[in-house]
mmCIF file of C-alpha atoms in Angstrom:
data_model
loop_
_atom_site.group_PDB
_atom_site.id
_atom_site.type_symbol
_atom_site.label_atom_id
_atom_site.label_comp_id
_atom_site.label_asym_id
_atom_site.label_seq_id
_atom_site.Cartn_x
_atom_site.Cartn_y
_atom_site.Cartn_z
ATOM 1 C CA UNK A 1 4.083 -14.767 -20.547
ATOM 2 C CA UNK A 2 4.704 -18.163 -19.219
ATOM 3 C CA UNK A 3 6.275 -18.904 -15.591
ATOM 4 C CA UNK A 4 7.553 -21.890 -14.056
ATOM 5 C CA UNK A 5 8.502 -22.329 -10.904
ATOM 6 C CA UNK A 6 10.212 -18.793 -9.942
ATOM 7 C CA UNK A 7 10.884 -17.983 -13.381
ATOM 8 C CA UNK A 8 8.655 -15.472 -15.766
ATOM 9 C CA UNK A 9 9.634 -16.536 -19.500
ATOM 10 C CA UNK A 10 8.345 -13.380 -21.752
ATOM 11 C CA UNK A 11 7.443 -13.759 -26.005
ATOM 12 C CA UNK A 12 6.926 -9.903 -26.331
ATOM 13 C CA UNK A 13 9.918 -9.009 -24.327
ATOM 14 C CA UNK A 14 7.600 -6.609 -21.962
ATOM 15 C CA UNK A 15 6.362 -7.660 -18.296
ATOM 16 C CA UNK A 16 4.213 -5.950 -16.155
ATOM 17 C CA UNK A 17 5.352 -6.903 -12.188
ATOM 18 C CA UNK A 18 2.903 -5.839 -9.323
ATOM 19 C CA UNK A 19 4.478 -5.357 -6.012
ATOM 20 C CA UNK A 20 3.066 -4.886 -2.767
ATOM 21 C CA UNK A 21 5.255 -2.380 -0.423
ATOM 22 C CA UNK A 22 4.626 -1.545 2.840
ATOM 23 C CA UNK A 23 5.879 0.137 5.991
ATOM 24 C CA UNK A 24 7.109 -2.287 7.621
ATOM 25 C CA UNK A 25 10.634 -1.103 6.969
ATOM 26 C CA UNK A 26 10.164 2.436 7.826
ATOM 27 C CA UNK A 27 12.269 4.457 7.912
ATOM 28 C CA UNK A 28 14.689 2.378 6.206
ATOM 29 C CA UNK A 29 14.228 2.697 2.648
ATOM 30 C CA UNK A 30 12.144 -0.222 0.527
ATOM 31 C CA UNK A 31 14.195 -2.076 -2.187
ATOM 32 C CA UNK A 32 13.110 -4.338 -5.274
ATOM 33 C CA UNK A 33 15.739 -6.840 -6.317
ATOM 34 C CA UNK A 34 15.144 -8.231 -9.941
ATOM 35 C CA UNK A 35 16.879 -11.025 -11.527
ATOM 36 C CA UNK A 36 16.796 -10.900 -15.050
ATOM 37 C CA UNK A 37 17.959 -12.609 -17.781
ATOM 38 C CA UNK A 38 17.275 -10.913 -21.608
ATOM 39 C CA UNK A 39 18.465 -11.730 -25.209
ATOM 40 C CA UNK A 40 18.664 -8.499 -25.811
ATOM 41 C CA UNK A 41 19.479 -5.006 -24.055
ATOM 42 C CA UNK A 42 16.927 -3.016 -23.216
ATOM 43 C CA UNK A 43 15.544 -0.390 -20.507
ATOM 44 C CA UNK A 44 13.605 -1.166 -17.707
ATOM 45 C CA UNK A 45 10.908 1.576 -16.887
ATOM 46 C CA UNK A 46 9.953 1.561 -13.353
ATOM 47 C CA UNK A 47 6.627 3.400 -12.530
ATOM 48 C CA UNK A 48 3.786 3.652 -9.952
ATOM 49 C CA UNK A 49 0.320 4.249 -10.104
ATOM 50 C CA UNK A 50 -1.062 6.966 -7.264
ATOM 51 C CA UNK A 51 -4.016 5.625 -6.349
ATOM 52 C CA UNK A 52 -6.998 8.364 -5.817
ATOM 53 C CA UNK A 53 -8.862 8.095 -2.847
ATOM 54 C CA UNK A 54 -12.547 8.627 -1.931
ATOM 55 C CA UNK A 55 -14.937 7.000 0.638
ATOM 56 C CA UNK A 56 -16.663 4.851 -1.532
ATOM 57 C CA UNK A 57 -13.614 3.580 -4.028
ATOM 58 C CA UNK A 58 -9.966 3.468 -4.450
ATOM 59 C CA UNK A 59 -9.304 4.367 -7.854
ATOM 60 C CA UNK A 60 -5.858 4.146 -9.758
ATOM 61 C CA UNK A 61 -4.940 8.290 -10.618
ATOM 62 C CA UNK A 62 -1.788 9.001 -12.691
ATOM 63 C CA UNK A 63 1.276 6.871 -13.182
ATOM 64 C CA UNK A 64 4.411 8.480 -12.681
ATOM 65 C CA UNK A 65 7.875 6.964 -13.757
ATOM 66 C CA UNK A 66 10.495 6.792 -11.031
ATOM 67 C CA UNK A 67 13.581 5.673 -12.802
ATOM 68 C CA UNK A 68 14.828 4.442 -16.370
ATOM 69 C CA UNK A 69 17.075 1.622 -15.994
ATOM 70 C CA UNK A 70 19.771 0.002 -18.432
ATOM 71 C CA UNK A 71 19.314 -3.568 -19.338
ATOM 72 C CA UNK A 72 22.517 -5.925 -20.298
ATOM 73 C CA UNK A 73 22.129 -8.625 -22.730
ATOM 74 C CA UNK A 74 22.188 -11.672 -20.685
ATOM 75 C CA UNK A 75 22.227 -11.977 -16.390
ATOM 76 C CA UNK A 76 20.915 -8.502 -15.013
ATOM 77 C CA UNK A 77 20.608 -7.927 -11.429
ATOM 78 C CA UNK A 78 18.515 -4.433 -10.422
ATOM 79 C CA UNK A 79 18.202 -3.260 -7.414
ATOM 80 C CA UNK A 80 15.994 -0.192 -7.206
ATOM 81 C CA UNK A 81 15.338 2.010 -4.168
ATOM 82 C CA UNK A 82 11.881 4.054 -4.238
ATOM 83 C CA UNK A 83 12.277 6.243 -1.097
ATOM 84 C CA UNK A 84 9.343 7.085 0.582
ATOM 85 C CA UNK A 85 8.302 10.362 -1.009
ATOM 86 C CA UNK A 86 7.165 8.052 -3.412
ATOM 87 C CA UNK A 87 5.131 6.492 -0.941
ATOM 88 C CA UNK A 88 2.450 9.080 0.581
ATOM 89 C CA UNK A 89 -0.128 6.972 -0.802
ATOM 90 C CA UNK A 90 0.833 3.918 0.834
ATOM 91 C CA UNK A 91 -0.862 2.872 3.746
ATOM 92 C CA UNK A 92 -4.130 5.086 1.739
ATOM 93 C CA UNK A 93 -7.147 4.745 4.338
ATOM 94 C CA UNK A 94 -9.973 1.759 4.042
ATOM 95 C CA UNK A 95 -12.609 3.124 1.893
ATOM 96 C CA UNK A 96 -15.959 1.799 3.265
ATOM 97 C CA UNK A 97 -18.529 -0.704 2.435
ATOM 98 C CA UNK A 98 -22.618 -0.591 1.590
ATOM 99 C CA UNK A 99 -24.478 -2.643 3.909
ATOM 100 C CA UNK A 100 -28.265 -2.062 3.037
ATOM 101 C CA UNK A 101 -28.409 1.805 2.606
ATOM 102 C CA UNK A 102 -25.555 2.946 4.617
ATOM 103 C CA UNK A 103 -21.812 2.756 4.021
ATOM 104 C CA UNK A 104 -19.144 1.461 7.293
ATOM 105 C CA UNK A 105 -15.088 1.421 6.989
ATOM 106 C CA UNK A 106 -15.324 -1.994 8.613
ATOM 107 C CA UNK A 107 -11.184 -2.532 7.956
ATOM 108 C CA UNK A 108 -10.093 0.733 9.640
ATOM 109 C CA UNK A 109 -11.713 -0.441 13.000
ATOM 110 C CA UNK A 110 -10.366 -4.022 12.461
ATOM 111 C CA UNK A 111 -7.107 -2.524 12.483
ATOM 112 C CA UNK A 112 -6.727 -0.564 15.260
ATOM 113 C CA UNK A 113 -8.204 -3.780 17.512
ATOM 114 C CA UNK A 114 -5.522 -5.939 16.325
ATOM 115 C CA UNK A 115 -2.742 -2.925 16.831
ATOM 116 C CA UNK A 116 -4.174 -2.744 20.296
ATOM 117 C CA UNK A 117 -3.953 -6.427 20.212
ATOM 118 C CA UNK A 118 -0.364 -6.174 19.137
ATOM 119 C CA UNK A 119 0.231 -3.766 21.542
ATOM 120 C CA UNK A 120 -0.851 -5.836 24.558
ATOM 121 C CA UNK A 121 1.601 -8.397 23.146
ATOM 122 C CA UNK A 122 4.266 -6.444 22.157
ATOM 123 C CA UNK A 123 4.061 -3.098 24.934
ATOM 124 C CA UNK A 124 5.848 -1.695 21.594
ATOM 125 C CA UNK A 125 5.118 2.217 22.180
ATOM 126 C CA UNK A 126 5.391 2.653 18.553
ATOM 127 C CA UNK A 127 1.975 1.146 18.191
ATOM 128 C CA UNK A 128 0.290 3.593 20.337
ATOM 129 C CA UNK A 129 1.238 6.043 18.137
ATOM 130 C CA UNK A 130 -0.525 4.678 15.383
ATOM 131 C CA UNK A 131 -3.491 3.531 17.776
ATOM 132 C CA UNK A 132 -4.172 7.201 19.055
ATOM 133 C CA UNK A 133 -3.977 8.480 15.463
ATOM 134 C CA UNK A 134 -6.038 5.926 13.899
ATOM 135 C CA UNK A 135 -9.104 6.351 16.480
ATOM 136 C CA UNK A 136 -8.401 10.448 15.839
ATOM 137 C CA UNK A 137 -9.112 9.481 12.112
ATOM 138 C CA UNK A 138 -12.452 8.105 13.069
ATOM 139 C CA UNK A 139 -13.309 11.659 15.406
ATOM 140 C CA UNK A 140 -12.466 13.836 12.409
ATOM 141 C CA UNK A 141 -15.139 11.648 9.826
ATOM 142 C CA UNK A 142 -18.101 13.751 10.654
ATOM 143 C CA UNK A 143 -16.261 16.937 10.000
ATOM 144 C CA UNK A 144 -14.723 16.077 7.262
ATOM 145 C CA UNK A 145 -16.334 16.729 3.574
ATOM 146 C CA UNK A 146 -14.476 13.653 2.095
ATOM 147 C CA UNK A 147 -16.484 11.517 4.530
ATOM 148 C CA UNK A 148 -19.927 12.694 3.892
ATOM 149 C CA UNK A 149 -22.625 9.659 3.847
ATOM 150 C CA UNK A 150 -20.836 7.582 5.620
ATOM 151 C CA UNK A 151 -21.116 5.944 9.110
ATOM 152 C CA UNK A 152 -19.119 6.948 11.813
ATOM 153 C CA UNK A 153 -19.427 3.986 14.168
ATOM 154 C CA UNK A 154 -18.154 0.566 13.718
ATOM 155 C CA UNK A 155 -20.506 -1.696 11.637
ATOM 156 C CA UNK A 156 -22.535 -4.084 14.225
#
């Protein structure tokens, strides 16, 4: 694969695109846009990879395809909803980190002080919301199984 500039020039005629979604746009639905141009037409498989969650790691699970999609011979523009079904995973909790012998979820504390941050900014009630049920997260560690060997306090 060779790009330049904005452009991805292929020699196998396969590409493998990563892209980063988030909720930003909830609940509106997320959208990819493609611009394509092939010598040939093809199909354009569009999947995603669940990833599993645990503690310690975040690994990738099963991919699942969530459309087939016709490709022309020459310009091709795609545009490809995933609704959010699709999307349980996204927005997957920090998993933590080892510091000597014990493990902290330094990120999922980071995040609520910069909602509350945002908040203060903002006085956006939508990020209380999210605030109340991201400190609820941390209550529900020490009960929870999943979360066994792991701190429940921010890391100092």
């Amino acid at each position: 694969m060779i790009k330049k500039g904005q452009k991805i020039f292929t020699k196998n005629q396969s590409a493998l695109l990563n892209v980063l979604l988030s909720r930003y746009s909830y609940p509106e639905t997320n959208e990819i846009t493609i611009h394509l141009v092939s010598e040939n037409a093809g199909l354009l498989t569009l999947s995603m990879i669940k990833p599993k969650y645990s503690a310690k790691t975040l690994k990738p699970d099963k991919s699942m395809v969530l459309d087939k999609i016709p490709i022309q011979k020459g310009k091709n523009v795609i545009k490809v909803k995933i609704p959010w079904q699709h999307l349980e995973a996204l927005g997957n909790p920090t998993t933590f980190k080892q510091f000597g012998n014990k493990w902290h979820n330094v990120y999922h504390f980071i995040h609520i002080n910069r909602l509350e941050e945002f908040y203060n900014v903002t006085q956006d009630k939508r990020l209380l919301h999210y605030i109340n049920k991201w400190k609820k997260y941390v209550d529900s560690w020490s009960s929870n199984p999943l979360y066994k060997g792991v701190e429940t306090v921010p890391y100092k």
